[in-house]
């Protein structure tokens, strides 16, 4: 089992022992099971890209699509092989899919191209009214497709995702995902799940069966109107292998007039892995940073500074030519990133308005405030300034909080140290006054926080790399 695990970074032995057409629990909310959708829905092509995927997970994906989609809504399945090296993915696969009840086409990339360009190839060959993308280790559950297509029929500019359930990488148990989380991202531009905020619950008047407007998507599983996919600029073909395309599309869709939604009545499982099984030609970090730079440069305006200051190394990574993507942004008359932060993602980790971004340095000792690895509830530390961003980057925001990602300096512990807690935006224990003359920030806290006690003696100055006065 341990040997086989390494091949795909999931328990291949377990997967191979489970039927390709296994039954799954119906994990939908009760309100979803009784919903009635229009008879006339657009049909879809399903595009699945893969590189060296395991037989059983790939075919279980295909069977679950066929078995749980109304036949008239499923036009075809396109499998795009991104230059896999495994024999069973060649002729054996072609012979196997030939006997299935739904047309399955296999396209092959001549060379390893990455999931973004592989999806572009697949999408260009589709004939359905809607394109549905899936990873190659998914399982669709009962009623997954109708609510996605119904939402697109209602609004062709809605880009819709199912709830992504978890298929255990160890036991292959199917576990329902939550309808109370949605997509965001942190300063490093990693995609992250966060709780659906109250404002979004209010907008839906508490009806959890209605779609959640999500700031970003995980990337692997979504449906989009085929002509809208082209209109909005497909994907950035300059992105390599893996990563970044999901945020790029999320920003683009929102900024250019569409919407991105999680349709909570649709559930599809996915095997989440803790490590990548395949190689990244060019190096993992290089590839992801290149892709992230492309999306930051095109879509994030000055807010790209958050990404660059927390990871100063990335500015050395070449990102190629993005002029055609910028032209696209112009042509579509897309809104600025500040609009996105204000209207779509007000609870973002990146503050829309802020005074400064950088280190908080004691100029006397050359020590810097350090978030100690971003552990929640951990007291902040002071260490020698390393100038490498990371744990020593903070933003002093217009709300007067001192934050790094979703954590804020907090003085709620009586006579205890200052700790990092989830930002609550209620001011109170997370509000700091900054005054260059008297260093109020520090004086006020010195009684409760030992790490700040030197402030009575020394002058602490916020080291402002980027000064914002015109927000
Ligand atoms: C998530 C997404 C994934 C993609 C990625 C960011 C989900 C569930 N998954 O990562 O779809 O958006 O974030 O880029 O939201 N593949 C290729 N060629 C390659 C590398 C990968 O075809 O060079 C295939 C791979 O076989 C798989 C798909 O692309 O079918 C996604 O790759 P992954 O499963 O390793 O990505 P994941 O789920 O970690
Ligand atoms: Mn995946």
CSV table of C-alpha atoms and ligand atoms in Angstrom, one decimal:
chain,number,residue,atom,x,y,z
A,1,UNK,CA,0.0,0.0,0.0
A,2,UNK,CA,2.8,2.4,0.9
A,3,UNK,CA,4.6,1.7,-2.3
A,4,UNK,CA,1.6,2.2,-4.4
A,5,UNK,CA,0.7,5.4,-2.5
A,6,UNK,CA,3.8,7.1,-4.0
A,7,UNK,CA,2.7,6.7,-7.6
A,8,UNK,CA,-0.2,9.1,-7.4
A,9,UNK,CA,0.0,10.4,-3.8
A,10,UNK,CA,-3.2,8.7,-2.8
A,11,UNK,CA,-4.0,5.1,-1.7
A,12,UNK,CA,-4.0,3.5,-5.1
A,13,UNK,CA,-4.5,0.1,-3.6
A,14,UNK,CA,-7.8,1.2,-2.0
A,15,UNK,CA,-8.9,2.9,-5.2
A,16,UNK,CA,-8.2,-0.2,-7.3
A,17,UNK,CA,-10.3,-2.3,-5.0
A,18,UNK,CA,-13.4,-0.1,-5.3
A,19,UNK,CA,-15.8,-0.5,-8.1
A,20,UNK,CA,-15.6,2.0,-11.0
A,21,UNK,CA,-19.3,2.6,-10.7
A,22,UNK,CA,-19.7,2.6,-6.9
A,23,UNK,CA,-22.7,4.0,-5.2
A,24,UNK,CA,-22.4,7.3,-3.2
A,25,UNK,CA,-24.5,8.8,-0.5
A,26,UNK,CA,-26.8,11.6,-1.4
A,27,UNK,CA,-25.3,14.4,0.6
A,28,UNK,CA,-27.5,17.3,-0.6
A,29,UNK,CA,-29.5,19.5,1.6
A,30,UNK,CA,-33.1,18.4,1.8
A,31,UNK,CA,-34.2,21.6,0.1
A,32,UNK,CA,-32.1,20.6,-2.9
A,33,UNK,CA,-33.6,17.1,-3.4
A,34,UNK,CA,-37.0,18.5,-4.1
A,35,UNK,CA,-36.0,21.4,-6.4
A,36,UNK,CA,-37.5,21.3,-9.9
A,37,UNK,CA,-35.4,22.5,-12.8
A,38,UNK,CA,-36.6,23.6,-16.2
A,39,UNK,CA,-37.0,20.8,-18.8
A,40,UNK,CA,-35.0,22.7,-21.3
A,41,UNK,CA,-31.5,23.1,-20.1
A,42,UNK,CA,-28.3,23.7,-22.1
A,43,UNK,CA,-26.2,20.6,-22.7
A,44,UNK,CA,-22.6,20.2,-21.7
A,45,UNK,CA,-19.3,18.9,-22.8
A,46,UNK,CA,-17.2,17.6,-19.9
A,47,UNK,CA,-13.5,18.3,-20.2
A,48,UNK,CA,-11.1,16.2,-18.0
A,49,UNK,CA,-7.3,16.8,-18.4
A,50,UNK,CA,-4.8,14.4,-16.9
A,51,UNK,CA,-1.1,13.7,-16.6
A,52,UNK,CA,-0.2,10.2,-15.5
A,53,UNK,CA,-3.6,9.7,-13.7
A,54,UNK,CA,-4.3,6.3,-12.2
A,55,UNK,CA,-6.7,4.0,-14.2
A,56,UNK,CA,-9.2,3.5,-11.4
A,57,UNK,CA,-9.6,7.2,-10.4
A,58,UNK,CA,-9.8,8.4,-14.0
A,59,UNK,CA,-12.4,5.8,-15.0
A,60,UNK,CA,-14.4,6.2,-11.8
A,61,UNK,CA,-14.6,9.9,-12.8
A,62,UNK,CA,-15.8,9.1,-16.2
A,63,UNK,CA,-18.4,6.5,-15.0
A,64,UNK,CA,-19.7,8.8,-12.3
A,65,UNK,CA,-20.3,11.5,-15.0
A,66,UNK,CA,-22.1,9.1,-17.2
A,67,UNK,CA,-24.1,7.4,-14.5
A,68,UNK,CA,-25.3,10.5,-12.8
A,69,UNK,CA,-26.0,12.9,-15.6
A,70,UNK,CA,-29.3,13.0,-17.5
A,71,UNK,CA,-28.3,11.6,-20.9
A,72,UNK,CA,-29.7,14.4,-23.0
A,73,UNK,CA,-27.7,17.0,-21.0
A,74,UNK,CA,-24.4,15.2,-21.5
A,75,UNK,CA,-23.2,15.7,-25.0
A,76,UNK,CA,-19.7,14.3,-24.8
A,77,UNK,CA,-16.7,13.8,-22.6
A,78,UNK,CA,-13.3,15.0,-23.7
A,79,UNK,CA,-10.2,13.4,-22.1
A,80,UNK,CA,-7.1,15.5,-22.7
A,81,UNK,CA,-3.9,13.5,-22.1
A,82,UNK,CA,-1.2,15.9,-21.1
A,83,UNK,CA,1.7,13.8,-22.4
A,84,UNK,CA,1.3,10.9,-19.9
A,85,UNK,CA,4.0,8.3,-19.9
A,86,UNK,CA,1.9,5.3,-18.7
A,87,UNK,CA,1.0,2.6,-21.2
A,88,UNK,CA,-2.4,1.9,-19.9
A,89,UNK,CA,-3.5,5.4,-20.8
A,90,UNK,CA,-2.8,4.8,-24.5
A,91,UNK,CA,-4.6,2.0,-26.5
A,92,UNK,CA,-6.1,0.4,-23.5
A,93,UNK,CA,-7.9,3.6,-22.6
A,94,UNK,CA,-9.0,4.2,-26.2
A,95,UNK,CA,-10.5,0.7,-26.3
A,96,UNK,CA,-12.2,1.0,-23.0
A,97,UNK,CA,-14.0,4.3,-23.6
A,98,UNK,CA,-15.3,3.1,-27.0
A,99,UNK,CA,-17.9,0.9,-25.5
A,100,UNK,CA,-19.3,3.5,-23.2
A,101,UNK,CA,-22.9,4.9,-23.6
A,102,UNK,CA,-21.6,8.5,-24.1
A,103,UNK,CA,-19.2,9.7,-26.8
A,104,UNK,CA,-15.8,10.0,-25.2
A,105,UNK,CA,-13.0,11.6,-27.2
A,106,UNK,CA,-9.4,11.5,-26.3
A,107,UNK,CA,-7.0,14.3,-27.3
A,108,UNK,CA,-3.3,14.1,-26.7
A,109,UNK,CA,-0.9,16.9,-26.2
A,110,UNK,CA,2.3,16.4,-28.2
A,111,UNK,CA,4.4,17.5,-25.2
A,112,UNK,CA,3.8,18.2,-21.6
A,113,UNK,CA,1.9,21.5,-21.5
A,114,UNK,CA,0.4,21.8,-18.1
A,115,UNK,CA,-3.3,21.7,-17.1
A,116,UNK,CA,-4.0,25.2,-18.4
A,117,UNK,CA,-3.0,24.7,-22.0
A,118,UNK,CA,-4.5,21.2,-21.9
A,119,UNK,CA,-7.8,22.6,-20.8
A,120,UNK,CA,-7.6,25.2,-23.6
A,121,UNK,CA,-7.1,22.4,-26.1
A,122,UNK,CA,-10.0,20.5,-24.7
A,123,UNK,CA,-12.3,23.5,-24.6
A,124,UNK,CA,-11.5,24.4,-28.2
A,125,UNK,CA,-12.8,21.0,-29.3
A,126,UNK,CA,-16.0,21.1,-27.4
A,127,UNK,CA,-19.4,21.3,-29.0
A,128,UNK,CA,-21.7,21.6,-26.0
A,129,UNK,CA,-23.5,24.8,-25.0
A,130,UNK,CA,-21.7,24.6,-21.7
A,131,UNK,CA,-18.2,23.4,-20.8
A,132,UNK,CA,-17.8,21.6,-17.6
A,133,UNK,CA,-14.2,21.1,-16.3
A,134,UNK,CA,-13.4,18.3,-13.9
A,135,UNK,CA,-10.1,17.0,-12.4
A,136,UNK,CA,-9.3,13.4,-13.3
A,137,UNK,CA,-10.0,12.0,-9.8
A,138,UNK,CA,-13.5,13.2,-9.1
A,139,UNK,CA,-16.9,11.6,-8.5
A,140,UNK,CA,-20.2,13.2,-9.3
A,141,UNK,CA,-23.1,12.6,-7.1
A,142,UNK,CA,-26.9,12.5,-7.7
A,143,UNK,CA,-28.3,15.6,-9.2
A,144,UNK,CA,-24.9,17.3,-9.6
A,145,UNK,CA,-25.4,18.6,-13.1
A,146,UNK,CA,-28.9,20.1,-13.3
A,147,UNK,CA,-28.4,22.9,-10.8
A,148,UNK,CA,-25.2,24.0,-12.5
A,149,UNK,CA,-26.8,24.1,-16.0
A,150,UNK,CA,-30.0,25.7,-14.6
A,151,UNK,CA,-28.0,28.6,-13.1
A,152,UNK,CA,-26.2,29.2,-16.4
A,153,UNK,CA,-29.5,29.1,-18.3
A,154,UNK,CA,-30.7,31.8,-15.9
A,155,UNK,CA,-27.6,33.9,-16.4
A,156,UNK,CA,-25.0,33.0,-19.0
A,157,UNK,CA,-22.4,35.1,-17.3
A,158,UNK,CA,-22.6,33.0,-14.1
A,159,UNK,CA,-19.5,30.7,-13.8
A,160,UNK,CA,-20.6,28.0,-11.4
A,161,UNK,CA,-18.9,25.5,-9.2
A,162,UNK,CA,-20.3,22.5,-7.3
A,163,UNK,CA,-19.5,22.1,-3.6
A,164,UNK,CA,-16.3,20.1,-3.7
A,165,UNK,CA,-16.7,17.1,-1.4
A,166,UNK,CA,-13.7,15.3,0.0
A,167,UNK,CA,-12.7,11.8,-1.2
A,168,UNK,CA,-10.2,10.6,1.4
A,169,UNK,CA,-6.7,10.1,-0.1
A,170,UNK,CA,-6.3,7.3,2.4
A,171,UNK,CA,-9.6,5.3,2.5
A,172,UNK,CA,-11.5,6.8,-0.5
A,173,UNK,CA,-14.4,7.4,1.8
A,174,UNK,CA,-16.7,10.0,0.5
A,175,UNK,CA,-17.2,12.9,2.9
A,176,UNK,CA,-19.7,15.8,2.3
A,177,UNK,CA,-18.1,19.2,2.0
A,178,UNK,CA,-19.6,22.3,3.6
A,179,UNK,CA,-22.0,24.8,2.1
A,180,UNK,CA,-20.7,27.3,4.6
A,181,UNK,CA,-17.3,27.9,3.1
A,182,UNK,CA,-16.3,29.8,0.0
A,183,UNK,CA,-13.1,30.7,-1.8
A,184,UNK,CA,-10.6,33.4,-1.0
A,185,UNK,CA,-6.9,33.9,-1.2
A,186,UNK,CA,-4.1,35.1,1.0
A,187,UNK,CA,-1.2,37.5,0.5
A,188,UNK,CA,0.9,34.8,-1.0
A,189,UNK,CA,-1.9,34.3,-3.6
A,190,UNK,CA,-2.6,30.8,-2.3
A,191,UNK,CA,-6.2,29.8,-2.8
A,192,UNK,CA,-7.9,29.3,0.6
A,193,UNK,CA,-11.3,28.3,2.0
A,194,UNK,CA,-13.0,30.7,4.4
A,195,UNK,CA,-16.3,30.8,6.2
A,196,UNK,CA,-19.1,32.3,4.1
A,197,UNK,CA,-19.6,35.7,5.7
A,198,UNK,CA,-22.8,37.0,7.3
A,199,UNK,CA,-23.4,39.5,4.4
A,200,UNK,CA,-23.7,36.6,2.0
A,201,UNK,CA,-26.0,34.7,4.2
A,202,UNK,CA,-28.2,37.8,4.5
A,203,UNK,CA,-28.2,38.4,0.7
A,204,UNK,CA,-29.6,34.9,0.3
A,205,UNK,CA,-32.1,35.5,3.1
A,206,UNK,CA,-30.7,32.5,4.9
A,207,UNK,CA,-31.7,30.0,2.1
A,208,UNK,CA,-28.7,27.7,2.0
A,209,UNK,CA,-29.9,26.1,-1.2
A,210,UNK,CA,-29.3,29.3,-3.2
A,211,UNK,CA,-25.9,29.8,-4.9
A,212,UNK,CA,-23.1,31.5,-2.9
A,213,UNK,CA,-21.3,34.3,-4.6
A,214,UNK,CA,-17.7,33.4,-4.1
A,215,UNK,CA,-14.7,35.7,-4.5
A,216,UNK,CA,-12.5,32.9,-5.9
A,217,UNK,CA,-12.8,29.3,-7.0
A,218,UNK,CA,-10.6,26.3,-6.3
A,219,UNK,CA,-10.3,25.9,-10.0
A,220,UNK,CA,-10.7,22.3,-11.0
A,221,UNK,CA,-14.5,21.9,-11.1
A,222,UNK,CA,-16.8,24.4,-12.8
A,223,UNK,CA,-19.2,25.0,-15.6
A,224,UNK,CA,-19.2,27.9,-17.9
A,225,UNK,CA,-21.3,28.9,-21.0
A,226,UNK,CA,-19.1,28.0,-24.0
A,227,UNK,CA,-19.4,31.3,-25.8
A,228,UNK,CA,-19.0,33.2,-22.6
A,229,UNK,CA,-15.8,31.3,-21.9
A,230,UNK,CA,-14.4,32.7,-25.2
A,231,UNK,CA,-15.9,36.2,-24.7
A,232,UNK,CA,-14.2,36.5,-21.3
A,233,UNK,CA,-10.8,35.4,-22.5
A,234,UNK,CA,-10.6,31.6,-21.9
A,235,UNK,CA,-7.4,31.1,-19.9
A,236,UNK,CA,-4.0,32.8,-20.0
A,237,UNK,CA,-2.1,30.5,-22.4
A,238,UNK,CA,1.1,31.9,-21.0
A,239,UNK,CA,0.6,30.0,-17.7
A,240,UNK,CA,2.6,26.7,-17.2
A,241,UNK,CA,1.8,23.4,-15.6
A,242,UNK,CA,-0.3,24.2,-12.5
A,243,UNK,CA,-1.4,27.1,-10.4
A,244,UNK,CA,-2.6,30.6,-10.6
A,245,UNK,CA,-5.2,30.0,-13.3
A,246,UNK,CA,-8.0,29.7,-10.8
A,247,UNK,CA,-7.4,33.1,-9.2
A,248,UNK,CA,-6.8,34.6,-12.6
A,249,UNK,CA,-10.2,33.4,-13.9
A,250,UNK,CA,-11.9,34.4,-10.6
A,251,UNK,CA,-10.6,38.0,-10.8
A,252,UNK,CA,-11.3,38.3,-14.5
A,253,UNK,CA,-14.8,37.0,-14.2
A,254,UNK,CA,-15.7,39.4,-11.4
A,255,UNK,CA,-13.8,42.4,-12.7
A,256,UNK,CA,-15.2,42.0,-16.2
A,257,UNK,CA,-18.9,41.8,-15.4
A,258,UNK,CA,-19.6,38.1,-14.7
A,259,UNK,CA,-20.2,36.3,-11.5
A,260,UNK,CA,-18.6,33.3,-9.8
A,261,UNK,CA,-20.9,31.1,-7.7
A,262,UNK,CA,-20.9,27.9,-5.7
A,263,UNK,CA,-24.1,26.1,-6.5
A,264,UNK,CA,-24.7,24.5,-3.1
A,265,UNK,CA,-27.2,21.9,-4.6
A,266,UNK,CA,-24.4,20.4,-6.7
A,267,UNK,CA,-21.9,18.0,-5.0
A,268,UNK,CA,-18.8,16.6,-6.7
A,269,UNK,CA,-16.1,14.7,-4.8
A,270,UNK,CA,-12.4,15.2,-5.4
A,271,UNK,CA,-9.3,13.4,-4.0
A,272,UNK,CA,-7.4,16.1,-2.3
A,273,UNK,CA,-3.7,15.3,-2.1
A,274,UNK,CA,-1.0,16.4,0.3
A,275,UNK,CA,1.7,16.4,-2.3
A,276,UNK,CA,2.0,16.5,-6.0
A,277,UNK,CA,2.8,13.2,-7.7
A,278,UNK,CA,4.2,14.6,-10.9
A,279,UNK,CA,7.2,16.7,-11.8
A,280,UNK,CA,7.0,20.4,-12.6
A,281,UNK,CA,9.4,21.1,-15.5
A,282,UNK,CA,11.2,24.3,-14.5
A,283,UNK,CA,10.8,23.8,-10.8
A,284,UNK,CA,7.6,23.9,-8.7
A,285,UNK,CA,8.2,27.3,-7.1
A,286,UNK,CA,9.3,28.9,-10.4
A,287,UNK,CA,6.3,27.7,-12.2
A,288,UNK,CA,3.7,28.8,-9.6
A,289,UNK,CA,5.4,32.1,-9.1
A,290,UNK,CA,5.5,32.8,-12.8
A,291,UNK,CA,1.8,32.1,-13.1
A,292,UNK,CA,1.0,34.2,-10.0
A,293,UNK,CA,3.1,37.1,-11.3
A,294,UNK,CA,1.1,37.0,-14.6
A,295,UNK,CA,-2.2,37.3,-12.8
A,296,UNK,CA,-0.9,39.9,-10.3
A,297,UNK,CA,0.5,42.1,-13.1
A,298,UNK,CA,-2.6,41.9,-15.1
A,299,UNK,CA,-5.4,42.0,-12.6
A,300,UNK,CA,-4.3,43.3,-9.2
A,301,UNK,CA,-3.1,46.9,-9.9
A,302,UNK,CA,-1.2,48.3,-7.0
A,303,UNK,CA,-2.4,45.5,-4.7
A,304,UNK,CA,0.1,43.2,-6.2
A,305,UNK,CA,2.5,44.9,-3.7
A,306,UNK,CA,1.1,42.6,-1.0
A,307,UNK,CA,2.2,39.6,-2.9
A,308,UNK,CA,5.6,41.1,-3.8
A,309,UNK,CA,6.4,42.3,-0.3
A,310,UNK,CA,5.5,39.1,1.5
A,311,UNK,CA,7.6,37.1,-1.0
A,312,UNK,CA,10.3,39.5,-2.2
A,313,UNK,CA,12.1,36.6,-4.1
A,314,UNK,CA,9.3,36.4,-6.7
A,315,UNK,CA,10.2,39.7,-8.3
A,316,UNK,CA,13.2,37.9,-9.8
A,317,UNK,CA,11.0,35.4,-11.6
A,318,UNK,CA,10.5,36.1,-15.2
A,319,UNK,CA,6.8,36.1,-16.2
A,320,UNK,CA,7.0,36.6,-19.9
A,321,UNK,CA,4.8,38.9,-22.0
A,322,UNK,CA,1.3,39.8,-20.6
A,323,UNK,CA,0.5,42.5,-23.1
A,324,UNK,CA,-2.3,40.5,-24.8
A,325,UNK,CA,-3.9,39.9,-21.4
A,326,UNK,CA,-3.7,43.6,-20.6
A,327,UNK,CA,-5.3,44.3,-24.0
A,328,UNK,CA,-8.1,41.9,-23.1
A,329,UNK,CA,-8.7,43.7,-19.8
A,330,UNK,CA,-8.9,47.0,-21.8
A,331,UNK,CA,-11.2,45.6,-24.4
A,332,UNK,CA,-13.6,44.1,-21.9
A,333,UNK,CA,-13.5,47.4,-19.9
A,334,UNK,CA,-12.9,45.5,-16.7
A,335,UNK,CA,-13.1,47.2,-13.3
A,336,UNK,CA,-10.1,47.9,-11.1
A,337,UNK,CA,-9.0,45.5,-8.4
A,338,UNK,CA,-10.1,48.0,-5.7
A,339,UNK,CA,-13.7,47.6,-7.0
A,340,UNK,CA,-13.4,43.8,-6.6
A,341,UNK,CA,-12.1,44.2,-3.0
A,342,UNK,CA,-14.8,46.7,-2.1
A,343,UNK,CA,-17.8,45.0,-3.8
A,344,UNK,CA,-17.0,41.3,-4.1
A,345,UNK,CA,-14.5,40.6,-1.3
A,346,UNK,CA,-14.8,43.2,1.5
A,347,UNK,CA,-13.6,40.5,4.0
A,348,UNK,CA,-10.5,40.0,2.0
A,349,UNK,CA,-7.1,39.5,3.7
A,350,UNK,CA,-5.9,42.3,1.6
A,351,UNK,CA,-7.3,45.6,3.0
A,352,UNK,CA,-8.7,47.9,0.4
A,353,UNK,CA,-7.5,50.9,2.2
A,354,UNK,CA,-4.3,51.0,4.2
A,355,UNK,CA,-1.5,53.3,5.4
A,356,UNK,CA,1.5,51.1,5.2
A,357,UNK,CA,2.8,47.7,4.2
A,358,UNK,CA,6.1,46.3,5.3
A,359,UNK,CA,8.2,45.7,8.5
A,360,UNK,CA,7.6,47.1,11.9
A,361,UNK,CA,11.1,47.8,13.0
A,362,UNK,CA,12.6,49.1,16.2
A,363,UNK,CA,15.2,51.4,14.7
A,364,UNK,CA,17.3,51.3,17.8
A,365,UNK,CA,17.7,47.5,18.1
A,366,UNK,CA,17.0,46.6,14.4
A,367,UNK,CA,14.5,44.1,15.6
A,368,UNK,CA,11.2,43.5,13.8
A,369,UNK,CA,7.8,42.4,14.8
A,370,UNK,CA,7.4,38.8,13.8
A,371,UNK,CA,4.2,36.8,13.6
A,372,UNK,CA,5.9,33.5,14.5
A,373,UNK,CA,4.7,31.5,11.6
A,374,UNK,CA,1.1,32.8,11.6
A,375,UNK,CA,-0.1,30.6,14.3
A,376,UNK,CA,-3.4,31.8,15.7
A,377,UNK,CA,-3.3,32.7,19.3
A,378,UNK,CA,0.5,32.9,19.4
A,379,UNK,CA,2.1,35.9,20.9
A,380,UNK,CA,4.0,38.1,18.5
A,381,UNK,CA,7.7,38.1,18.7
A,382,UNK,CA,10.6,40.4,18.1
A,383,UNK,CA,13.5,39.1,16.1
A,384,UNK,CA,16.3,40.5,14.0
A,385,UNK,CA,14.9,42.0,10.8
A,386,UNK,CA,15.6,39.7,8.0
A,387,UNK,CA,14.2,41.7,5.1
A,388,UNK,CA,12.8,38.6,3.5
A,389,UNK,CA,9.1,39.5,4.0
A,390,UNK,CA,7.2,36.4,5.2
A,391,UNK,CA,6.5,36.5,8.9
A,392,UNK,CA,7.8,40.1,9.2
A,393,UNK,CA,5.3,41.8,6.9
A,394,UNK,CA,2.4,43.7,8.3
A,395,UNK,CA,-0.1,46.2,7.1
A,396,UNK,CA,-1.3,49.1,9.1
A,397,UNK,CA,-4.8,49.4,7.6
A,398,UNK,CA,-7.3,52.3,7.4
A,399,UNK,CA,-9.3,50.5,10.1
A,400,UNK,CA,-6.3,51.0,12.3
A,401,UNK,CA,-5.6,47.3,12.6
A,402,UNK,CA,-2.1,45.8,12.3
A,403,UNK,CA,-2.6,42.7,10.2
A,404,UNK,CA,-0.9,40.0,8.3
A,405,UNK,CA,-3.3,38.0,6.1
A,406,UNK,CA,-6.3,37.3,8.3
A,407,UNK,CA,-4.6,37.7,11.6
A,408,UNK,CA,-4.6,40.9,13.6
A,409,UNK,CA,-2.5,42.1,16.6
A,410,UNK,CA,-4.8,41.8,19.5
A,411,UNK,CA,-4.4,43.0,23.2
A,412,UNK,CA,-7.4,41.2,24.6
A,413,UNK,CA,-5.4,39.2,27.2
A,414,UNK,CA,-5.3,41.2,30.4
A,415,UNK,CA,-1.7,41.6,31.4
A,416,UNK,CA,-0.7,39.0,28.8
A,417,UNK,CA,1.3,39.3,25.7
A,418,UNK,CA,0.0,40.7,22.4
A,419,UNK,CA,-1.2,37.8,20.3
A,420,UNK,CA,-2.3,37.3,16.7
A,421,UNK,CA,-6.0,36.6,16.5
A,422,UNK,CA,-8.4,36.4,13.5
A,423,UNK,CA,-9.3,40.0,12.5
A,424,UNK,CA,-12.7,40.9,13.7
A,425,UNK,CA,-13.0,44.5,12.3
A,426,UNK,CA,-14.7,45.6,15.6
A,427,UNK,CA,-11.8,47.9,16.5
A,428,UNK,CA,-11.6,47.5,20.3
A,429,UNK,CA,-8.6,45.3,21.2
A,430,UNK,CA,-7.4,45.3,17.6
A,431,UNK,CA,-7.3,49.0,17.1
A,432,UNK,CA,-3.9,50.7,17.2
A,433,UNK,CA,-3.1,54.4,17.1
A,434,UNK,CA,0.1,55.3,15.3
A,435,UNK,CA,1.8,58.5,16.1
A,436,UNK,CA,5.3,59.2,14.9
A,437,UNK,CA,5.9,61.7,17.7
A,438,UNK,CA,5.0,59.8,20.8
A,439,UNK,CA,4.7,56.2,19.7
A,440,UNK,CA,1.3,55.8,21.2
A,441,UNK,CA,1.0,52.3,19.8
A,442,UNK,CA,3.7,51.1,22.1
A,443,UNK,CA,3.2,53.2,25.2
A,444,UNK,CA,-0.4,52.0,25.5
A,445,UNK,CA,0.6,48.4,25.3
A,446,UNK,CA,3.7,48.4,27.3
A,447,UNK,CA,1.9,47.5,30.5
A,448,UNK,CA,0.3,44.4,29.2
A,449,UNK,CA,2.9,43.2,26.8
A,450,UNK,CA,6.5,42.4,27.8
A,451,UNK,CA,7.8,42.4,24.3
A,452,UNK,CA,6.8,46.0,23.9
A,453,UNK,CA,8.2,47.2,27.2
A,454,UNK,CA,11.3,48.7,25.7
A,455,UNK,CA,9.2,51.2,24.0
A,456,UNK,CA,9.2,53.4,27.0
A,457,UNK,CA,12.9,53.9,26.3
A,458,UNK,CA,13.3,53.5,22.6
A,459,UNK,CA,11.5,55.0,19.7
A,460,UNK,CA,9.7,52.5,17.6
A,461,UNK,CA,9.0,53.4,14.1
A,462,UNK,CA,6.8,51.7,11.5
A,463,UNK,CA,9.1,51.0,8.6
A,464,UNK,CA,7.0,52.1,5.7
A,465,UNK,CA,8.1,50.7,2.4
A,466,UNK,CA,5.0,51.8,0.6
A,467,UNK,CA,3.3,54.8,1.9
A,468,UNK,CA,-0.4,55.3,1.0
A,469,UNK,CA,-1.8,58.7,1.5
A,470,UNK,CA,-4.2,58.9,-1.3
A,471,UNK,CA,-6.4,56.0,-0.6
B,1,LIG,C1,-6.4,22.6,-7.7
B,1,LIG,C2,-7.5,22.3,-8.7
B,1,LIG,C3,-6.9,22.1,-10.1
B,1,LIG,C4,-6.2,23.4,-10.5
B,1,LIG,C5,-5.1,23.7,-9.5
B,1,LIG,C6,-4.5,25.0,-9.7
B,1,LIG,C7,-9.5,21.5,-7.6
B,1,LIG,C8,-10.2,20.4,-7.0
B,1,LIG,N1,-8.3,21.2,-8.2
B,1,LIG,O1,-5.4,21.6,-7.7
B,1,LIG,O2,-7.9,21.8,-11.0
B,1,LIG,O3,-7.1,24.4,-10.7
B,1,LIG,O4,-5.7,23.8,-8.2
B,1,LIG,O5,-3.8,25.0,-11.0
B,1,LIG,O6,-10.0,22.6,-7.6
B,1,LIG,N2,-2.6,18.0,-14.9
B,1,LIG,C9,-2.3,18.0,-16.2
B,1,LIG,N3,-1.0,18.5,-16.5
B,1,LIG,C10,-0.1,18.9,-15.6
B,1,LIG,C11,-0.5,19.0,-14.2
B,1,LIG,C12,-1.8,18.5,-13.9
B,1,LIG,O7,-3.0,17.6,-17.1
B,1,LIG,O8,1.0,19.3,-16.0
B,1,LIG,C13,-4.0,17.6,-14.5
B,1,LIG,C14,-4.0,16.6,-13.3
B,1,LIG,O9,-3.8,15.3,-13.8
B,1,LIG,C15,-5.4,16.8,-12.8
B,1,LIG,C16,-5.6,18.3,-13.1
B,1,LIG,O10,-4.7,18.7,-14.0
B,1,LIG,O11,-6.4,16.1,-13.4
B,1,LIG,C17,-5.4,19.1,-11.8
B,1,LIG,O12,-4.2,18.8,-11.2
B,1,LIG,P1,-4.1,18.4,-9.6
B,1,LIG,O13,-5.2,17.4,-9.3
B,1,LIG,O14,-2.7,18.0,-9.4
B,1,LIG,O15,-4.5,19.8,-9.0
B,1,LIG,P2,-5.1,20.1,-7.5
B,1,LIG,O16,-6.4,19.3,-7.3
B,1,LIG,O17,-4.1,19.9,-6.5
B,2,LIG,MN1,-7.0,17.4,-8.3
